[in-house]
Amino acid sequence: MYNPSSHKAAEFIDHEEVLASLAYAEANKDNSALIEQILNKAAERKGLNHREASVLLLCDDPAVEAKIFALAEQIKKDFYGNRIVIFAPLYLSNYCVNGCVYCPYHLKNKHIVRKKLSQENIVREVTALQDMGHKRLALEAGEDPVHNPIEYILDCIKTVYSIKHKNGAIRRVNINIAATTVENYRLLKEAGIGTYILFQETYHKESYEKLHPTGPKHDYAYHTEAMDRAMQGGIDDVGLGVLFGLEGYRYEFAALLMHAEHLEAAFGVGPHTISIPRVKRADDIDPNAFQNGISDETFAKICACIRISVPYTGMIISTREGKKVRERLLHLGISQLSGASRTSVGGYAEKEAEDDNSAQFDVSDQRSLDEVVRWLMELGYIPSFCTACYREGRTGDRFMALCKNNQILNCCHPNALLTLKEYLEDYASPETRAIGEALIERELPKIPKDKVRQIATDRLGLIASGQRDFRF
């Protein structure tokens, strides 16, 4: 049931504090002594607050920017190593009752094709995703209480988990659906989801209400407080994000960090992930109509500043961005990315016809999963399909405690190699497999504990003989 708006959001996203932080940053962007102090604090790997981070974001000294970029890359390596988690989105339905002006799913768009996957459709789509090698999905759906009720979402989750095809299985389902109630979040937790993801779009309340003129999403507070309700419902991993380009990026940056600070203070654990999408072209949507677009250079700096401000949080870049941008951001803090994505409802089992468009946005990186995996390895990264932390209970504050103590790599590094080995055996092209086998040989000696390294070596051999799904 829909809940009325509250005033809690205004407390942790305080508009006046955001403006004061931007003024503070403007006044101190050339304060070399303060900037050096902030950089030294960031180098301690314990994060920055929103005011400190805003100063760095506004500082345009090339030498300072170089330090920010180098620090961001090193912090990512310190906490997450050189592994990159891979996932794919699966759009369940584009029926939506909201009026969001930046999204082609808005209710007044009468020429986009409206679709909703049946459970039989989901079986075909997930089987196609499994045939690519995917193990982790993010389910997406528009907000429509008639077409997309919580019961439908729960049925979809159950169906996804039930599908076993050859050596394929989706081991973790993350969810990106509209803000809902504590009880519904509890149901999602019981259904076995991993992370609940919800983009704020914009934290600027006046802009938010103009960009969401109709529908339940118009309620700024109800939407902004969704992560509080999700955590109250037992979901301990949540994913934040703003849609850069809707409002001034400096405002969004400060407010995003304030939201992360609030979750840490209120629940003892901050966001599990932060996504950084930009407005992109789609049916009925022209990104040039929005006046707050940001350059690739600014985008890169935002990424780096988020990484050093919330060093323990996973960062996600999607196929909204092309290969060049994604490659640069991999060096500045990104730890997860999507591959071979379709943003239409369906589209994996059978490519959608051009005149049957149901996509939410145009995909810029259209490479196959095999191409993405090979590209990552050529860059020196380990493509990881691991989902073991969810199944072993390493979520929420337990995951963050291990991450902050630099212990999570003891689990994640060997698990990444094991899941990469699975991919190479079952799905990779000969060229990709050769590159991957060489990478695994180089990475095995880096596993920190001799006993763990020996177990990993033994299990890699078992995978080649047909056994699957080992985990540390």
PDB file of N, CA and C in Angstrom, residues 43-137:
ATOM      1  N   ALA A  43      44.060   9.301   1.316  1.00  0.00           N
ATOM      2  CA  ALA A  43      45.092   8.279   1.192  1.00  0.00           C
ATOM      3  C   ALA A  43      45.062   7.279   2.346  1.00  0.00           C
ATOM      4  N   GLU A  44      44.394   7.623   3.438  1.00  0.00           N
ATOM      5  CA  GLU A  44      44.249   6.692   4.565  1.00  0.00           C
ATOM      6  C   GLU A  44      43.206   5.612   4.293  1.00  0.00           C
ATOM      7  N   ARG A  45      42.501   5.728   3.161  1.00  0.00           N
ATOM      8  CA  ARG A  45      41.524   4.720   2.714  1.00  0.00           C
ATOM      9  C   ARG A  45      40.317   4.601   3.653  1.00  0.00           C
ATOM     10  N   LYS A  46      39.967   5.691   4.332  1.00  0.00           N
ATOM     11  CA  LYS A  46      38.807   5.654   5.217  1.00  0.00           C
ATOM     12  C   LYS A  46      37.688   6.564   4.739  1.00  0.00           C
ATOM     13  N   GLY A  47      37.847   7.161   3.563  1.00  0.00           N
ATOM     14  CA  GLY A  47      36.786   7.941   2.959  1.00  0.00           C
ATOM     15  C   GLY A  47      36.851   9.424   3.270  1.00  0.00           C
ATOM     16  N   LEU A  48      35.981  10.169   2.584  1.00  0.00           N
ATOM     17  CA  LEU A  48      35.849  11.609   2.757  1.00  0.00           C
ATOM     18  C   LEU A  48      34.385  11.951   2.969  1.00  0.00           C
ATOM     19  N   ASN A  49      34.118  13.053   3.661  1.00  0.00           N
ATOM     20  CA  ASN A  49      32.734  13.496   3.757  1.00  0.00           C
ATOM     21  C   ASN A  49      32.373  14.338   2.536  1.00  0.00           C
ATOM     22  N   HIS A  50      31.105  14.693   2.427  1.00  0.00           N
ATOM     23  CA  HIS A  50      30.620  15.334   1.208  1.00  0.00           C
ATOM     24  C   HIS A  50      31.238  16.715   0.985  1.00  0.00           C
ATOM     25  N   ARG A  51      31.591  17.419   2.045  1.00  0.00           N
ATOM     26  CA  ARG A  51      32.219  18.736   1.868  1.00  0.00           C
ATOM     27  C   ARG A  51      33.651  18.589   1.358  1.00  0.00           C
ATOM     28  N   GLU A  52      34.386  17.679   1.965  1.00  0.00           N
ATOM     29  CA  GLU A  52      35.765  17.465   1.536  1.00  0.00           C
ATOM     30  C   GLU A  52      35.826  16.999   0.080  1.00  0.00           C
ATOM     31  N   ALA A  53      34.955  16.049  -0.249  1.00  0.00           N
ATOM     32  CA  ALA A  53      34.948  15.523  -1.615  1.00  0.00           C
ATOM     33  C   ALA A  53      34.548  16.599  -2.615  1.00  0.00           C
ATOM     34  N   SER A  54      33.638  17.488  -2.229  1.00  0.00           N
ATOM     35  CA  SER A  54      33.197  18.552  -3.135  1.00  0.00           C
ATOM     36  C   SER A  54      34.327  19.519  -3.450  1.00  0.00           C
ATOM     37  N   VAL A  55      35.210  19.753  -2.484  1.00  0.00           N
ATOM     38  CA  VAL A  55      36.368  20.614  -2.734  1.00  0.00           C
ATOM     39  C   VAL A  55      37.251  19.994  -3.817  1.00  0.00           C
ATOM     40  N   LEU A  56      37.517  18.708  -3.703  1.00  0.00           N
ATOM     41  CA  LEU A  56      38.348  18.041  -4.702  1.00  0.00           C
ATOM     42  C   LEU A  56      37.683  18.041  -6.074  1.00  0.00           C
ATOM     43  N   LEU A  57      36.373  17.849  -6.103  1.00  0.00           N
ATOM     44  CA  LEU A  57      35.666  17.822  -7.374  1.00  0.00           C
ATOM     45  C   LEU A  57      35.776  19.158  -8.103  1.00  0.00           C
ATOM     46  N   LEU A  58      35.756  20.259  -7.347  1.00  0.00           N
ATOM     47  CA  LEU A  58      35.806  21.582  -7.972  1.00  0.00           C
ATOM     48  C   LEU A  58      37.218  22.052  -8.285  1.00  0.00           C
ATOM     49  N   CYS A  59      38.211  21.466  -7.647  1.00  0.00           N
ATOM     50  CA  CYS A  59      39.583  21.881  -7.895  1.00  0.00           C
ATOM     51  C   CYS A  59      40.004  21.472  -9.304  1.00  0.00           C
ATOM     52  N   ASP A  60      40.468  22.436 -10.110  1.00  0.00           N
ATOM     53  CA  ASP A  60      40.836  22.135 -11.496  1.00  0.00           C
ATOM     54  C   ASP A  60      42.339  22.178 -11.737  1.00  0.00           C
ATOM     55  N   ASP A  61      43.110  22.095 -10.667  1.00  0.00           N
ATOM     56  CA  ASP A  61      44.571  22.036 -10.787  1.00  0.00           C
ATOM     57  C   ASP A  61      44.952  20.672 -11.386  1.00  0.00           C
ATOM     58  N   PRO A  62      45.619  20.639 -12.538  1.00  0.00           N
ATOM     59  CA  PRO A  62      45.962  19.354 -13.173  1.00  0.00           C
ATOM     60  C   PRO A  62      46.769  18.427 -12.270  1.00  0.00           C
ATOM     61  N   ALA A  63      47.633  18.978 -11.452  1.00  0.00           N
ATOM     62  CA  ALA A  63      48.445  18.152 -10.555  1.00  0.00           C
ATOM     63  C   ALA A  63      47.576  17.478  -9.498  1.00  0.00           C
ATOM     64  N   VAL A  64      46.588  18.210  -8.994  1.00  0.00           N
ATOM     65  CA  VAL A  64      45.662  17.643  -8.006  1.00  0.00           C
ATOM     66  C   VAL A  64      44.794  16.571  -8.656  1.00  0.00           C
ATOM     67  N   GLU A  65      44.314  16.857  -9.855  1.00  0.00           N
ATOM     68  CA  GLU A  65      43.495  15.871 -10.552  1.00  0.00           C
ATOM     69  C   GLU A  65      44.278  14.583 -10.800  1.00  0.00           C
ATOM     70  N   ALA A  66      45.538  14.705 -11.158  1.00  0.00           N
ATOM     71  CA  ALA A  66      46.368  13.518 -11.380  1.00  0.00           C
ATOM     72  C   ALA A  66      46.483  12.692 -10.100  1.00  0.00           C
ATOM     73  N   LYS A  67      46.619  13.370  -8.956  1.00  0.00           N
ATOM     74  CA  LYS A  67      46.689  12.666  -7.671  1.00  0.00           C
ATOM     75  C   LYS A  67      45.370  11.972  -7.355  1.00  0.00           C
ATOM     76  N   ILE A  68      44.257  12.641  -7.649  1.00  0.00           N
ATOM     77  CA  ILE A  68      42.938  12.042  -7.409  1.00  0.00           C
ATOM     78  C   ILE A  68      42.773  10.769  -8.240  1.00  0.00           C
ATOM     79  N   PHE A  69      43.127  10.855  -9.518  1.00  0.00           N
ATOM     80  CA  PHE A  69      42.975   9.707 -10.411  1.00  0.00           C
ATOM     81  C   PHE A  69      43.870   8.545  -9.975  1.00  0.00           C
ATOM     82  N   ALA A  70      45.115   8.843  -9.624  1.00  0.00           N
ATOM     83  CA  ALA A  70      46.039   7.781  -9.197  1.00  0.00           C
ATOM     84  C   ALA A  70      45.569   7.134  -7.901  1.00  0.00           C
ATOM     85  N   LEU A  71      45.076   7.957  -6.982  1.00  0.00           N
ATOM     86  CA  LEU A  71      44.600   7.444  -5.705  1.00  0.00           C
ATOM     87  C   LEU A  71      43.351   6.588  -5.890  1.00  0.00           C
ATOM     88  N   ALA A  72      42.456   7.023  -6.770  1.00  0.00           N
ATOM     89  CA  ALA A  72      41.233   6.251  -7.030  1.00  0.00           C
ATOM     90  C   ALA A  72      41.566   4.861  -7.567  1.00  0.00           C
ATOM     91  N   GLU A  73      42.505   4.801  -8.504  1.00  0.00           N
ATOM     92  CA  GLU A  73      42.884   3.501  -9.074  1.00  0.00           C
ATOM     93  C   GLU A  73      43.523   2.610  -8.020  1.00  0.00           C
ATOM     94  N   GLN A  74      44.366   3.189  -7.179  1.00  0.00           N
ATOM     95  CA  GLN A  74      45.041   2.378  -6.162  1.00  0.00           C
ATOM     96  C   GLN A  74      44.063   1.896  -5.094  1.00  0.00           C
ATOM     97  N   ILE A  75      43.135   2.754  -4.690  1.00  0.00           N
ATOM     98  CA  ILE A  75      42.146   2.359  -3.683  1.00  0.00           C
ATOM     99  C   ILE A  75      41.278   1.224  -4.196  1.00  0.00           C
ATOM    100  N   LYS A  76      40.865   1.303  -5.457  1.00  0.00           N
ATOM    101  CA  LYS A  76      40.081   0.216  -6.026  1.00  0.00           C
ATOM    102  C   LYS A  76      40.863  -1.093  -5.970  1.00  0.00           C
ATOM    103  N   LYS A  77      42.142  -1.066  -6.317  1.00  0.00           N
ATOM    104  CA  LYS A  77      42.975  -2.271  -6.286  1.00  0.00           C
ATOM    105  C   LYS A  77      43.150  -2.778  -4.859  1.00  0.00           C
ATOM    106  N   ASP A  78      43.298  -1.855  -3.907  1.00  0.00           N
ATOM    107  CA  ASP A  78      43.520  -2.247  -2.513  1.00  0.00           C
ATOM    108  C   ASP A  78      42.343  -3.031  -1.954  1.00  0.00           C
ATOM    109  N   PHE A  79      41.123  -2.598  -2.293  1.00  0.00           N
ATOM    110  CA  PHE A  79      39.946  -3.232  -1.710  1.00  0.00           C
ATOM    111  C   PHE A  79      39.343  -4.326  -2.579  1.00  0.00           C
ATOM    112  N   TYR A  80      39.406  -4.177  -3.878  1.00  0.00           N
ATOM    113  CA  TYR A  80      38.742  -5.121  -4.778  1.00  0.00           C
ATOM    114  C   TYR A  80      39.706  -5.844  -5.714  1.00  0.00           C
ATOM    115  N   GLY A  81      40.998  -5.526  -5.644  1.00  0.00           N
ATOM    116  CA  GLY A  81      41.955  -6.169  -6.521  1.00  0.00           C
ATOM    117  C   GLY A  81      41.711  -5.793  -7.973  1.00  0.00           C
ATOM    118  N   ASN A  82      42.089  -6.688  -8.878  1.00  0.00           N
ATOM    119  CA  ASN A  82      41.917  -6.411 -10.305  1.00  0.00           C
ATOM    120  C   ASN A  82      40.741  -7.165 -10.910  1.00  0.00           C
ATOM    121  N   ARG A  83      39.811  -7.578 -10.078  1.00  0.00           N
ATOM    122  CA  ARG A  83      38.642  -8.302 -10.594  1.00  0.00           C
ATOM    123  C   ARG A  83      37.515  -7.320 -10.944  1.00  0.00           C
ATOM    124  N   ILE A  84      36.726  -7.678 -11.935  1.00  0.00           N
ATOM    125  CA  ILE A  84      35.566  -6.887 -12.346  1.00  0.00           C
ATOM    126  C   ILE A  84      34.368  -7.832 -12.424  1.00  0.00           C
ATOM    127  N   VAL A  85      33.373  -7.563 -11.617  1.00  0.00           N
ATOM    128  CA  VAL A  85      32.164  -8.391 -11.585  1.00  0.00           C
ATOM    129  C   VAL A  85      31.295  -8.071 -12.803  1.00  0.00           C
ATOM    130  N   ILE A  86      30.756  -9.118 -13.428  1.00  0.00           N
ATOM    131  CA  ILE A  86      29.963  -8.966 -14.647  1.00  0.00           C
ATOM    132  C   ILE A  86      28.512  -9.376 -14.392  1.00  0.00           C
ATOM    133  N   PHE A  87      27.593  -8.602 -14.946  1.00  0.00           N
ATOM    134  CA  PHE A  87      26.168  -8.916 -14.821  1.00  0.00           C
ATOM    135  C   PHE A  87      25.447  -8.479 -16.085  1.00  0.00           C
ATOM    136  N   ALA A  88      24.160  -8.806 -16.147  1.00  0.00           N
ATOM    137  CA  ALA A  88      23.313  -8.343 -17.257  1.00  0.00           C
ATOM    138  C   ALA A  88      21.956  -7.929 -16.706  1.00  0.00           C
ATOM    139  N   PRO A  89      21.344  -6.901 -17.298  1.00  0.00           N
ATOM    140  CA  PRO A  89      19.974  -6.551 -16.913  1.00  0.00           C
ATOM    141  C   PRO A  89      18.965  -7.411 -17.668  1.00  0.00           C
ATOM    142  N   LEU A  90      17.841  -7.688 -17.049  1.00  0.00           N
ATOM    143  CA  LEU A  90      16.729  -8.339 -17.734  1.00  0.00           C
ATOM    144  C   LEU A  90      15.480  -7.507 -17.466  1.00  0.00           C
ATOM    145  N   TYR A  91      14.978  -6.854 -18.512  1.00  0.00           N
ATOM    146  CA  TYR A  91      13.785  -6.024 -18.383  1.00  0.00           C
ATOM    147  C   TYR A  91      12.549  -6.905 -18.463  1.00  0.00           C
ATOM    148  N   LEU A  92      11.749  -6.872 -17.402  1.00  0.00           N
ATOM    149  CA  LEU A  92      10.561  -7.710 -17.307  1.00  0.00           C
ATOM    150  C   LEU A  92       9.343  -7.067 -17.956  1.00  0.00           C
ATOM    151  N   SER A  93       9.221  -5.747 -17.790  1.00  0.00           N
ATOM    152  CA  SER A  93       8.024  -5.052 -18.265  1.00  0.00           C
ATOM    153  C   SER A  93       8.312  -3.563 -18.389  1.00  0.00           C
ATOM    154  N   ASN A  94       7.769  -2.933 -19.450  1.00  0.00           N
ATOM    155  CA  ASN A  94       7.910  -1.476 -19.560  1.00  0.00           C
ATOM    156  C   ASN A  94       6.571  -0.765 -19.368  1.00  0.00           C
ATOM    157  N   TYR A  95       5.599  -1.467 -18.821  1.00  0.00           N
ATOM    158  CA  TYR A  95       4.373  -0.790 -18.399  1.00  0.00           C
ATOM    159  C   TYR A  95       4.711   0.089 -17.205  1.00  0.00           C
ATOM    160  N   CYS A  96       4.263   1.351 -17.238  1.00  0.00           N
ATOM    161  CA  CYS A  96       4.597   2.276 -16.154  1.00  0.00           C
ATOM    162  C   CYS A  96       3.536   3.365 -16.062  1.00  0.00           C
ATOM    163  N   VAL A  97       3.190   3.731 -14.833  1.00  0.00           N
ATOM    164  CA  VAL A  97       2.154   4.751 -14.609  1.00  0.00           C
ATOM    165  C   VAL A  97       2.748   6.121 -14.306  1.00  0.00           C
ATOM    166  N   ASN A  98       4.072   6.220 -14.274  1.00  0.00           N
ATOM    167  CA  ASN A  98       4.702   7.491 -13.944  1.00  0.00           C
ATOM    168  C   ASN A  98       4.862   8.380 -15.175  1.00  0.00           C
ATOM    169  N   GLY A  99       5.175   9.640 -14.924  1.00  0.00           N
ATOM    170  CA  GLY A  99       5.323  10.604 -16.016  1.00  0.00           C
ATOM    171  C   GLY A  99       6.727  11.129 -16.168  1.00  0.00           C
ATOM    172  N   CYS A 100       7.738  10.350 -15.805  1.00  0.00           N
ATOM    173  CA  CYS A 100       9.132  10.801 -15.819  1.00  0.00           C
ATOM    174  C   CYS A 100       9.520  11.309 -17.208  1.00  0.00           C
ATOM    175  N   VAL A 101       9.984  12.547 -17.272  1.00  0.00           N
ATOM    176  CA  VAL A 101      10.186  13.182 -18.576  1.00  0.00           C
ATOM    177  C   VAL A 101      11.469  12.737 -19.272  1.00  0.00           C
ATOM    178  N   TYR A 102      12.354  12.018 -18.581  1.00  0.00           N
ATOM    179  CA  TYR A 102      13.622  11.572 -19.159  1.00  0.00           C
ATOM    180  C   TYR A 102      13.575  10.093 -19.570  1.00  0.00           C
ATOM    181  N   CYS A 103      12.425   9.449 -19.362  1.00  0.00           N
ATOM    182  CA  CYS A 103      12.326   8.006 -19.589  1.00  0.00           C
ATOM    183  C   CYS A 103      11.236   7.705 -20.616  1.00  0.00           C
ATOM    184  N   PRO A 104      11.529   6.894 -21.634  1.00  0.00           N
ATOM    185  CA  PRO A 104      10.525   6.606 -22.660  1.00  0.00           C
ATOM    186  C   PRO A 104       9.363   5.750 -22.154  1.00  0.00           C
ATOM    187  N   TYR A 105       9.480   5.211 -20.956  1.00  0.00           N
ATOM    188  CA  TYR A 105       8.387   4.408 -20.397  1.00  0.00           C
ATOM    189  C   TYR A 105       7.260   5.265 -19.837  1.00  0.00           C
ATOM    190  N   HIS A 106       7.434   6.587 -19.868  1.00  0.00           N
ATOM    191  CA  HIS A 106       6.429   7.453 -19.246  1.00  0.00           C
ATOM    192  C   HIS A 106       5.044   7.214 -19.844  1.00  0.00           C
ATOM    193  N   LEU A 107       4.031   7.423 -19.030  1.00  0.00           N
ATOM    194  CA  LEU A 107       2.671   7.026 -19.348  1.00  0.00           C
ATOM    195  C   LEU A 107       2.139   7.654 -20.633  1.00  0.00           C
ATOM    196  N   LYS A 108       2.560   8.876 -20.953  1.00  0.00           N
ATOM    197  CA  LYS A 108       2.019   9.574 -22.116  1.00  0.00           C
ATOM    198  C   LYS A 108       2.654   9.146 -23.437  1.00  0.00           C
ATOM    199  N   ASN A 109       3.702   8.342 -23.373  1.00  0.00           N
ATOM    200  CA  ASN A 109       4.351   7.872 -24.599  1.00  0.00           C
ATOM    201  C   ASN A 109       3.481   6.777 -25.214  1.00  0.00           C
ATOM    202  N   LYS A 110       2.752   7.132 -26.272  1.00  0.00           N
ATOM    203  CA  LYS A 110       1.780   6.208 -26.862  1.00  0.00           C
ATOM    204  C   LYS A 110       2.344   5.406 -28.030  1.00  0.00           C
ATOM    205  N   HIS A 111       3.585   5.702 -28.471  1.00  0.00           N
ATOM    206  CA  HIS A 111       4.085   4.960 -29.623  1.00  0.00           C
ATOM    207  C   HIS A 111       5.152   3.923 -29.274  1.00  0.00           C
ATOM    208  N   ILE A 112       5.655   3.941 -28.027  1.00  0.00           N
ATOM    209  CA  ILE A 112       6.549   2.862 -27.642  1.00  0.00           C
ATOM    210  C   ILE A 112       5.734   1.577 -27.477  1.00  0.00           C
ATOM    211  N   VAL A 113       6.307   0.457 -27.869  1.00  0.00           N
ATOM    212  CA  VAL A 113       5.617  -0.827 -27.744  1.00  0.00           C
ATOM    213  C   VAL A 113       5.670  -1.267 -26.282  1.00  0.00           C
ATOM    214  N   ARG A 114       4.497  -1.509 -25.706  1.00  0.00           N
ATOM    215  CA  ARG A 114       4.430  -1.956 -24.316  1.00  0.00           C
ATOM    216  C   ARG A 114       4.477  -3.481 -24.275  1.00  0.00           C
ATOM    217  N   LYS A 115       5.351  -3.996 -23.401  1.00  0.00           N
ATOM    218  CA  LYS A 115       5.528  -5.439 -23.302  1.00  0.00           C
ATOM    219  C   LYS A 115       5.664  -5.856 -21.839  1.00  0.00           C
ATOM    220  N   LYS A 116       5.345  -7.104 -21.605  1.00  0.00           N
ATOM    221  CA  LYS A 116       5.535  -7.713 -20.297  1.00  0.00           C
ATOM    222  C   LYS A 116       5.873  -9.186 -20.520  1.00  0.00           C
ATOM    223  N   LEU A 117       6.962  -9.648 -19.927  1.00  0.00           N
ATOM    224  CA  LEU A 117       7.365 -11.033 -20.115  1.00  0.00           C
ATOM    225  C   LEU A 117       6.474 -11.976 -19.308  1.00  0.00           C
ATOM    226  N   SER A 118       6.023 -13.016 -19.947  1.00  0.00           N
ATOM    227  CA  SER A 118       5.358 -14.099 -19.221  1.00  0.00           C
ATOM    228  C   SER A 118       6.432 -14.973 -18.583  1.00  0.00           C
ATOM    229  N   GLN A 119       6.040 -15.883 -17.719  1.00  0.00           N
ATOM    230  CA  GLN A 119       7.029 -16.775 -17.111  1.00  0.00           C
ATOM    231  C   GLN A 119       7.681 -17.656 -18.183  1.00  0.00           C
ATOM    232  N   GLU A 120       6.923 -18.003 -19.220  1.00  0.00           N
ATOM    233  CA  GLU A 120       7.491 -18.784 -20.335  1.00  0.00           C
ATOM    234  C   GLU A 120       8.516 -17.945 -21.097  1.00  0.00           C
ATOM    235  N   ASN A 121       8.221 -16.657 -21.288  1.00  0.00           N
ATOM    236  CA  ASN A 121       9.190 -15.757 -21.923  1.00  0.00           C
ATOM    237  C   ASN A 121      10.474 -15.679 -21.103  1.00  0.00           C
ATOM    238  N   ILE A 122      10.317 -15.607 -19.793  1.00  0.00           N
ATOM    239  CA  ILE A 122      11.477 -15.498 -18.911  1.00  0.00           C
ATOM    240  C   ILE A 122      12.367 -16.725 -19.032  1.00  0.00           C
ATOM    241  N   VAL A 123      11.769 -17.887 -19.143  1.00  0.00           N
ATOM    242  CA  VAL A 123      12.563 -19.111 -19.313  1.00  0.00           C
ATOM    243  C   VAL A 123      13.426 -19.005 -20.566  1.00  0.00           C
ATOM    244  N   ARG A 124      12.843 -18.523 -21.656  1.00  0.00           N
ATOM    245  CA  ARG A 124      13.612 -18.400 -22.901  1.00  0.00           C
ATOM    246  C   ARG A 124      14.713 -17.355 -22.770  1.00  0.00           C
ATOM    247  N   GLU A 125      14.391 -16.215 -22.145  1.00  0.00           N
ATOM    248  CA  GLU A 125      15.381 -15.148 -22.002  1.00  0.00           C
ATOM    249  C   GLU A 125      16.536 -15.577 -21.100  1.00  0.00           C
ATOM    250  N   VAL A 126      16.212 -16.193 -19.985  1.00  0.00           N
ATOM    251  CA  VAL A 126      17.251 -16.605 -19.045  1.00  0.00           C
ATOM    252  C   VAL A 126      18.098 -17.727 -19.626  1.00  0.00           C
ATOM    253  N   THR A 127      17.486 -18.626 -20.367  1.00  0.00           N
ATOM    254  CA  THR A 127      18.252 -19.680 -21.030  1.00  0.00           C
ATOM    255  C   THR A 127      19.261 -19.074 -22.003  1.00  0.00           C
ATOM    256  N   ALA A 128      18.832 -18.045 -22.744  1.00  0.00           N
ATOM    257  CA  ALA A 128      19.741 -17.367 -23.670  1.00  0.00           C
ATOM    258  C   ALA A 128      20.878 -16.680 -22.909  1.00  0.00           C
ATOM    259  N   LEU A 129      20.573 -16.078 -21.775  1.00  0.00           N
ATOM    260  CA  LEU A 129      21.599 -15.439 -20.947  1.00  0.00           C
ATOM    261  C   LEU A 129      22.569 -16.471 -20.385  1.00  0.00           C
ATOM    262  N   GLN A 130      22.031 -17.612 -19.979  1.00  0.00           N
ATOM    263  CA  GLN A 130      22.898 -18.687 -19.487  1.00  0.00           C
ATOM    264  C   GLN A 130      23.811 -19.204 -20.599  1.00  0.00           C
ATOM    265  N   ASP A 131      23.297 -19.267 -21.810  1.00  0.00           N
ATOM    266  CA  ASP A 131      24.109 -19.734 -22.932  1.00  0.00           C
ATOM    267  C   ASP A 131      25.261 -18.775 -23.231  1.00  0.00           C
ATOM    268  N   MET A 132      25.109 -17.501 -22.860  1.00  0.00           N
ATOM    269  CA  MET A 132      26.231 -16.554 -22.987  1.00  0.00           C
ATOM    270  C   MET A 132      27.275 -16.784 -21.905  1.00  0.00           C
ATOM    271  N   GLY A 133      26.819 -17.234 -20.724  1.00  0.00           N
ATOM    272  CA  GLY A 133      27.712 -17.423 -19.591  1.00  0.00           C
ATOM    273  C   GLY A 133      27.372 -16.589 -18.379  1.00  0.00           C
ATOM    274  N   HIS A 134      26.282 -15.838 -18.421  1.00  0.00           N
ATOM    275  CA  HIS A 134      25.916 -14.978 -17.293  1.00  0.00           C
ATOM    276  C   HIS A 134      25.477 -15.796 -16.086  1.00  0.00           C
ATOM    277  N   LYS A 135      25.835 -15.310 -14.889  1.00  0.00           N
ATOM    278  CA  LYS A 135      25.446 -15.927 -13.626  1.00  0.00           C
ATOM    279  C   LYS A 135      24.701 -14.962 -12.706  1.00  0.00           C
ATOM    280  N   ARG A 136      24.715 -13.681 -13.056  1.00  0.00           N
ATOM    281  CA  ARG A 136      24.126 -12.652 -12.182  1.00  0.00           C
ATOM    282  C   ARG A 136      23.266 -11.729 -13.031  1.00  0.00           C
ATOM    283  N   LEU A 137      22.015 -11.516 -12.594  1.00  0.00           N
ATOM    284  CA  LEU A 137      21.088 -10.660 -13.329  1.00  0.00           C
ATOM    285  C   LEU A 137      20.588  -9.522 -12.451  1.00  0.00           C
TER     286      LEU A 137
END
